[in-house]
Amino acid sequence: MSEETGFNQKLKYSNDKLAKKIRRNVGKAIDDYNMIEDGDVVMAAISGGKDSFAMLDILLSLKKSAPIHFDVIAVNLDQKQPGFPEHVLPNYLESKNIPYYIIDKDTYSVVKAKIDEGKTTCGLCSRLRRGSLYSFAESIGATKIALGHHMDDMVETTFLNMFYGAKLKSMPPKLLSDDKRNIVIRPMAYCREKDIVRFAELNEYPIIPCNLCGSQENLQRQNIKAMLTDWDKKTPGRIENLFKSFQNISPSQMADKQLFDFDTLTIDRSAPKKEYKFNSEEISSTNIDDSLVIQIANI
């Protein structure tokens, strides 16, 4: 076997291993949160970025082997950004024989008119896009809306809300819309961005950059991303642990009075006392005599 052949075999093995890892993580997230059920019509929101391309690929792969039947429809919202290559997504989706819709809505003009130059456009852009997708999902009978957010996105969003919004909230893997008319799922919730980057490069997706917000410098999210990237380099596994903490919340150990009733906490010493660890303490000094201790205990 030649050196080149050996290298190609190792590369293929590495690529296959990565694809299986991402597929396994997506499958586990779908199973853990019951994201997709028999008969579902999943509307995969495709932005033209690496995350949504990868999500669409994996969903279509799982559709072939899943023990249930579900359909996947790709939907792109053309927000009329200047220079947006309108032909790229239709050409790609048709070449793969993937059912799709391209819907047009000039949210770009709305955002530019309402947001001052230099200010972050992401919030308004996201709300306008979400409303359009919700409405269209219902019109085509989609029962789930799949978004390409991954683990890094969810951790970043948590810190964004903490640092800049004074709220402890994130992007949930599965979400019922406020009007209860749509369910949003994030099948990539267990996937790391660095794996998706490699996966997208291997698959040579025709990535379309976002000229509206992607080109903005010094956004709050970019600052958070830089912080988390540094953490990840210094302490591998920290991002995964942060995400796992979202799945392991103890309301009584936080401070939200809406989630836990702190007002009515009461002592109950009616049951036999259990032995505490390290309870063999000895009093070395006090100015309270035994009679006062007995008096307090009998109150």
Short mmCIF file of C-alpha atoms in Angstrom, two decimals:
data_model
loop_
_atom_site.label_atom_id
_atom_site.label_comp_id
_atom_site.label_asym_id
_atom_site.label_seq_id
_atom_site.Cartn_x
_atom_site.Cartn_y
_atom_site.Cartn_z
CA MET A 1 0.00 0.00 0.00
CA SER A 2 1.40 3.38 -1.00
CA GLU A 3 1.89 6.23 1.45
CA GLU A 4 -0.79 8.30 -0.33
CA THR A 5 -3.30 5.43 -0.18
CA GLY A 6 -2.63 4.99 3.52
CA PHE A 7 -3.12 8.70 4.13
CA ASN A 8 -6.43 8.69 2.23
CA GLN A 9 -7.69 5.71 4.19
CA LYS A 10 -6.82 7.41 7.49
CA LEU A 11 -8.55 10.59 6.31
CA LYS A 12 -11.68 8.68 5.31
CA TYR A 13 -11.72 6.89 8.66
CA SER A 14 -11.41 10.25 10.47
CA ASN A 15 -14.19 11.78 8.37
CA ASP A 16 -16.51 8.83 8.89
CA LYS A 17 -15.82 8.96 12.62
CA LEU A 18 -16.74 12.66 12.74
CA ALA A 19 -19.97 12.09 10.77
CA LYS A 20 -20.97 9.25 13.10
CA LYS A 21 -20.23 11.40 16.15
CA ILE A 22 -22.45 14.26 14.95
CA ARG A 23 -25.20 11.87 13.85
CA ARG A 24 -25.06 10.11 17.23
CA ASN A 25 -25.28 13.41 19.12
CA VAL A 26 -28.22 14.59 17.02
CA GLY A 27 -30.01 11.28 17.47
CA LYS A 28 -29.51 11.39 21.23
CA ALA A 29 -30.80 14.97 21.50
CA ILE A 30 -33.87 14.07 19.44
CA ASP A 31 -34.51 11.05 21.66
CA ASP A 32 -33.84 12.82 24.97
CA TYR A 33 -36.31 15.63 24.23
CA ASN A 34 -38.77 13.73 22.02
CA MET A 35 -38.11 16.28 19.30
CA ILE A 36 -39.50 14.31 16.37
CA GLU A 37 -42.52 12.00 16.47
CA ASP A 38 -44.15 9.67 13.99
CA GLY A 39 -45.91 11.62 11.25
CA ASP A 40 -44.12 14.91 11.92
CA VAL A 41 -43.42 17.38 9.14
CA VAL A 42 -40.13 19.01 10.11
CA MET A 43 -39.45 22.42 8.61
CA ALA A 44 -35.66 22.77 8.57
CA ALA A 45 -34.83 26.48 8.61
CA ILE A 46 -31.85 26.92 6.29
CA SER A 47 -29.91 30.16 6.55
CA GLY A 48 -27.05 29.24 4.25
CA GLY A 49 -24.65 28.88 7.17
CA LYS A 50 -22.65 25.81 8.18
CA ASP A 51 -24.92 24.88 11.09
CA SER A 52 -28.17 24.69 9.14
CA PHE A 53 -26.53 22.83 6.24
CA ALA A 54 -25.14 20.23 8.66
CA MET A 55 -28.49 19.94 10.47
CA LEU A 56 -30.34 19.35 7.21
CA ASP A 57 -27.86 16.67 6.15
CA ILE A 58 -28.15 14.80 9.45
CA LEU A 59 -31.96 15.03 9.59
CA LEU A 60 -32.23 13.60 6.08
CA SER A 61 -29.80 10.83 7.02
CA LEU A 62 -31.79 9.96 10.15
CA LYS A 63 -35.04 10.02 8.18
CA LYS A 64 -33.78 7.07 6.11
CA SER A 65 -33.02 4.87 9.11
CA ALA A 66 -35.43 6.07 11.83
CA PRO A 67 -38.05 3.58 13.11
CA ILE A 68 -40.70 6.28 12.62
CA HIS A 69 -41.82 8.20 9.55
CA PHE A 70 -41.29 11.93 9.30
CA ASP A 71 -40.79 14.38 6.46
CA VAL A 72 -38.18 17.11 6.15
CA ILE A 73 -38.78 20.32 4.18
CA ALA A 74 -36.01 22.89 3.81
CA VAL A 75 -37.11 26.51 4.09
CA ASN A 76 -34.97 29.58 3.52
CA LEU A 77 -36.09 33.10 4.34
CA ASP A 78 -34.57 35.49 1.81
CA GLN A 79 -34.30 38.70 3.86
CA LYS A 80 -33.29 40.76 0.82
CA GLN A 81 -29.80 41.58 2.01
CA PRO A 82 -27.83 43.42 -0.67
CA GLY A 83 -25.70 41.05 -2.70
CA PHE A 84 -27.40 37.90 -1.38
CA PRO A 85 -26.69 35.13 -3.94
CA GLU A 86 -30.27 34.00 -4.56
CA HIS A 87 -29.27 31.11 -6.82
CA VAL A 88 -27.01 29.26 -4.34
CA LEU A 89 -29.57 27.55 -2.13
CA PRO A 90 -32.06 26.58 -4.86
CA ASN A 91 -29.23 25.10 -6.92
CA TYR A 92 -27.86 23.15 -3.97
CA LEU A 93 -31.23 21.84 -2.77
CA GLU A 94 -32.33 20.84 -6.27
CA SER A 95 -29.02 19.07 -6.90
CA LYS A 96 -29.67 17.00 -3.77
CA ASN A 97 -33.35 16.49 -4.65
CA ILE A 98 -34.41 18.03 -1.32
CA PRO A 99 -37.93 19.49 -1.11
CA TYR A 100 -37.67 23.20 -0.33
CA TYR A 101 -39.26 26.62 -0.26
CA ILE A 102 -37.57 29.99 -0.62
CA ILE A 103 -39.73 32.72 0.91
CA ASP A 104 -39.07 36.42 0.42
CA LYS A 105 -39.45 39.04 3.12
CA ASP A 106 -37.56 42.31 3.20
CA THR A 107 -36.62 42.30 6.88
CA TYR A 108 -33.28 43.85 5.96
CA SER A 109 -34.88 47.22 5.18
CA VAL A 110 -36.93 47.10 8.38
CA VAL A 111 -33.86 46.40 10.52
CA LYS A 112 -31.73 49.07 8.85
CA ALA A 113 -34.54 51.63 9.25
CA LYS A 114 -35.11 50.92 12.94
CA ILE A 115 -31.57 50.25 14.22
CA ASP A 116 -29.03 53.07 14.35
CA GLU A 117 -25.78 52.59 12.48
CA GLY A 118 -23.26 50.69 14.57
CA LYS A 119 -25.86 49.19 16.89
CA THR A 120 -26.47 45.45 17.13
CA THR A 121 -29.11 44.28 14.66
CA CYS A 122 -29.29 40.65 15.77
CA GLY A 123 -32.19 41.00 18.23
CA LEU A 124 -34.67 42.65 15.86
CA CYS A 125 -33.51 40.58 12.90
CA SER A 126 -34.06 37.38 14.89
CA ARG A 127 -37.57 38.40 15.99
CA LEU A 128 -38.64 39.30 12.47
CA ARG A 129 -37.21 36.08 11.08
CA ARG A 130 -38.85 34.01 13.80
CA GLY A 131 -42.28 35.50 13.16
CA SER A 132 -42.02 34.84 9.43
CA LEU A 133 -40.94 31.22 9.98
CA TYR A 134 -43.70 30.60 12.54
CA SER A 135 -46.34 31.85 10.14
CA PHE A 136 -45.01 29.90 7.17
CA ALA A 137 -44.65 26.68 9.16
CA GLU A 138 -48.34 26.74 9.93
CA SER A 139 -49.28 27.49 6.32
CA ILE A 140 -47.47 24.35 5.03
CA GLY A 141 -48.61 22.10 7.88
CA ALA A 142 -45.18 21.76 9.50
CA THR A 143 -45.43 20.38 13.03
CA LYS A 144 -41.85 21.13 14.07
CA ILE A 145 -39.44 23.94 13.18
CA ALA A 146 -35.81 22.80 13.29
CA LEU A 147 -33.09 25.39 13.92
CA GLY A 148 -29.35 24.77 13.62
CA HIS A 149 -28.22 26.15 16.98
CA HIS A 150 -25.56 24.00 18.63
CA MET A 151 -24.12 23.61 22.14
CA ASP A 152 -21.76 26.57 21.80
CA ASP A 153 -24.65 28.83 20.72
CA MET A 154 -26.67 27.79 23.75
CA VAL A 155 -23.84 28.37 26.22
CA GLU A 156 -23.00 31.73 24.62
CA THR A 157 -26.63 32.81 24.83
CA THR A 158 -26.72 31.96 28.52
CA PHE A 159 -23.77 34.22 29.26
CA LEU A 160 -25.17 36.95 27.02
CA ASN A 161 -28.41 36.93 29.01
CA MET A 162 -26.53 36.89 32.30
CA PHE A 163 -23.99 39.60 31.49
CA TYR A 164 -26.19 41.96 29.50
CA GLY A 165 -29.76 41.08 30.45
CA ALA A 166 -29.47 39.99 34.11
CA LYS A 167 -31.42 36.81 33.29
CA LEU A 168 -30.46 33.18 33.63
CA LYS A 169 -31.93 31.70 30.46
CA SER A 170 -30.70 30.05 27.29
CA MET A 171 -31.92 28.44 24.07
CA PRO A 172 -33.84 25.29 25.07
CA PRO A 173 -33.46 22.14 22.95
CA LYS A 174 -37.24 22.17 22.49
CA LEU A 175 -39.58 25.13 22.80
CA LEU A 176 -43.33 25.70 22.57
CA SER A 177 -44.01 29.16 21.13
CA ASP A 178 -45.82 31.66 23.33
CA ASP A 179 -49.03 31.30 21.33
CA LYS A 180 -48.65 27.49 21.50
CA ARG A 181 -49.02 27.20 17.72
CA ASN A 182 -45.47 26.04 16.94
CA ILE A 183 -42.76 23.83 18.44
CA VAL A 184 -39.12 24.74 17.81
CA ILE A 185 -36.47 22.03 18.06
CA ARG A 186 -32.69 22.29 18.08
CA PRO A 187 -31.39 18.86 17.00
CA MET A 188 -27.75 20.06 17.12
CA ALA A 189 -27.97 20.85 20.85
CA TYR A 190 -25.39 18.18 21.77
CA CYS A 191 -22.96 19.11 18.96
CA ARG A 192 -19.87 21.29 19.37
CA GLU A 193 -19.26 24.06 16.85
CA LYS A 194 -15.70 22.93 16.15
CA ASP A 195 -17.03 19.56 14.97
CA ILE A 196 -19.62 21.24 12.75
CA VAL A 197 -16.93 23.46 11.20
CA ARG A 198 -14.92 20.38 10.19
CA PHE A 199 -18.04 18.57 8.99
CA ALA A 200 -19.05 21.53 6.82
CA GLU A 201 -15.57 21.76 5.30
CA LEU A 202 -15.57 18.07 4.46
CA ASN A 203 -18.97 18.33 2.80
CA GLU A 204 -18.03 21.54 0.96
CA TYR A 205 -21.31 23.29 1.67
CA PRO A 206 -21.89 26.49 -0.34
CA ILE A 207 -21.75 28.74 2.73
CA ILE A 208 -23.50 32.11 2.41
CA PRO A 209 -22.18 34.80 4.82
CA CYS A 210 -24.61 37.09 6.62
CA ASN A 211 -23.91 40.65 5.48
CA LEU A 212 -26.42 42.12 7.88
CA CYS A 213 -25.02 41.05 11.24
CA GLY A 214 -22.12 38.73 10.46
CA SER A 215 -19.96 41.66 9.38
CA GLN A 216 -20.57 43.73 12.51
CA GLU A 217 -17.51 44.01 14.74
CA ASN A 218 -17.28 43.84 18.54
CA LEU A 219 -20.73 42.46 19.07
CA GLN A 220 -21.56 41.29 22.57
CA ARG A 221 -21.82 37.71 21.30
CA GLN A 222 -18.33 37.90 19.79
CA ASN A 223 -16.95 38.98 23.15
CA ILE A 224 -18.65 36.06 24.87
CA LYS A 225 -17.45 33.66 22.16
CA ALA A 226 -13.87 34.82 22.64
CA MET A 227 -14.14 34.28 26.39
CA LEU A 228 -15.55 30.76 25.99
CA THR A 229 -12.98 29.88 23.31
CA ASP A 230 -10.22 30.82 25.73
CA TRP A 231 -11.82 28.72 28.47
CA ASP A 232 -12.16 25.78 26.11
CA LYS A 233 -8.47 25.93 25.20
CA LYS A 234 -7.31 26.19 28.80
CA THR A 235 -9.81 23.68 30.23
CA PRO A 236 -11.11 21.19 27.64
CA GLY A 237 -14.58 19.93 28.54
CA ARG A 238 -15.68 23.13 30.25
CA ILE A 239 -18.25 24.00 27.56
CA GLU A 240 -19.76 20.52 27.85
CA ASN A 241 -19.93 20.87 31.64
CA LEU A 242 -21.60 24.26 31.35
CA PHE A 243 -24.22 22.78 29.04
CA LYS A 244 -24.77 19.80 31.35
CA SER A 245 -25.44 22.25 34.18
CA PHE A 246 -28.48 23.46 32.21
CA GLN A 247 -29.83 19.92 32.53
CA ASN A 248 -29.10 19.67 36.24
CA ILE A 249 -30.73 22.69 37.89
CA SER A 250 -31.54 22.87 41.61
CA PRO A 251 -34.14 25.66 42.08
CA SER A 252 -33.70 25.66 45.87
CA GLN A 253 -30.00 26.47 45.39
CA MET A 254 -30.67 29.52 43.22
CA ALA A 255 -32.53 32.73 44.13
CA ASP A 256 -35.62 32.89 41.91
CA LYS A 257 -38.71 33.30 44.07
CA GLN A 258 -40.89 32.39 41.10
CA LEU A 259 -39.31 28.94 40.88
CA PHE A 260 -38.96 28.17 44.56
CA ASP A 261 -41.01 29.21 47.59
CA PHE A 262 -38.47 30.72 49.97
CA ASP A 263 -41.11 32.62 52.01
CA THR A 264 -42.74 29.62 53.67
CA LEU A 265 -39.68 27.53 54.54
CA THR A 266 -40.23 26.04 58.02
CA ILE A 267 -38.25 23.86 60.38
CA ASP A 268 -39.61 20.35 61.03
CA ARG A 269 -37.85 18.41 63.81
CA SER A 270 -40.63 15.92 64.45
CA ALA A 271 -38.81 12.96 62.91
CA PRO A 272 -35.91 11.25 64.70
CA LYS A 273 -32.71 13.18 64.23
CA LYS A 274 -30.28 11.72 61.73
CA GLU A 275 -26.62 11.79 62.59
CA TYR A 276 -24.74 14.54 60.76
CA LYS A 277 -21.21 13.98 59.56
CA PHE A 278 -18.53 15.47 61.81
CA ASN A 279 -21.02 16.05 64.64
CA SER A 280 -18.64 15.29 67.49
CA GLU A 281 -17.78 18.93 68.11
CA GLU A 282 -16.66 20.09 71.55
CA ILE A 283 -17.36 23.51 73.04
CA SER A 284 -14.11 25.23 73.90
CA SER A 285 -15.55 28.51 75.17
CA THR A 286 -18.98 30.05 75.92
CA ASN A 287 -20.69 32.56 78.21
CA ILE A 288 -24.05 30.75 78.09
CA ASP A 289 -24.81 28.49 81.06
CA ASP A 290 -26.70 25.19 80.82
CA SER A 291 -29.93 26.60 82.27
CA LEU A 292 -30.21 29.11 79.41
CA VAL A 293 -29.60 26.38 76.82
CA ILE A 294 -32.43 24.30 78.32
CA GLN A 295 -34.70 27.35 78.39
CA ILE A 296 -34.07 28.09 74.69
CA ALA A 297 -34.58 24.44 73.71
CA ASN A 298 -38.00 24.39 75.40
CA ILE A 299 -39.31 27.47 73.58
#
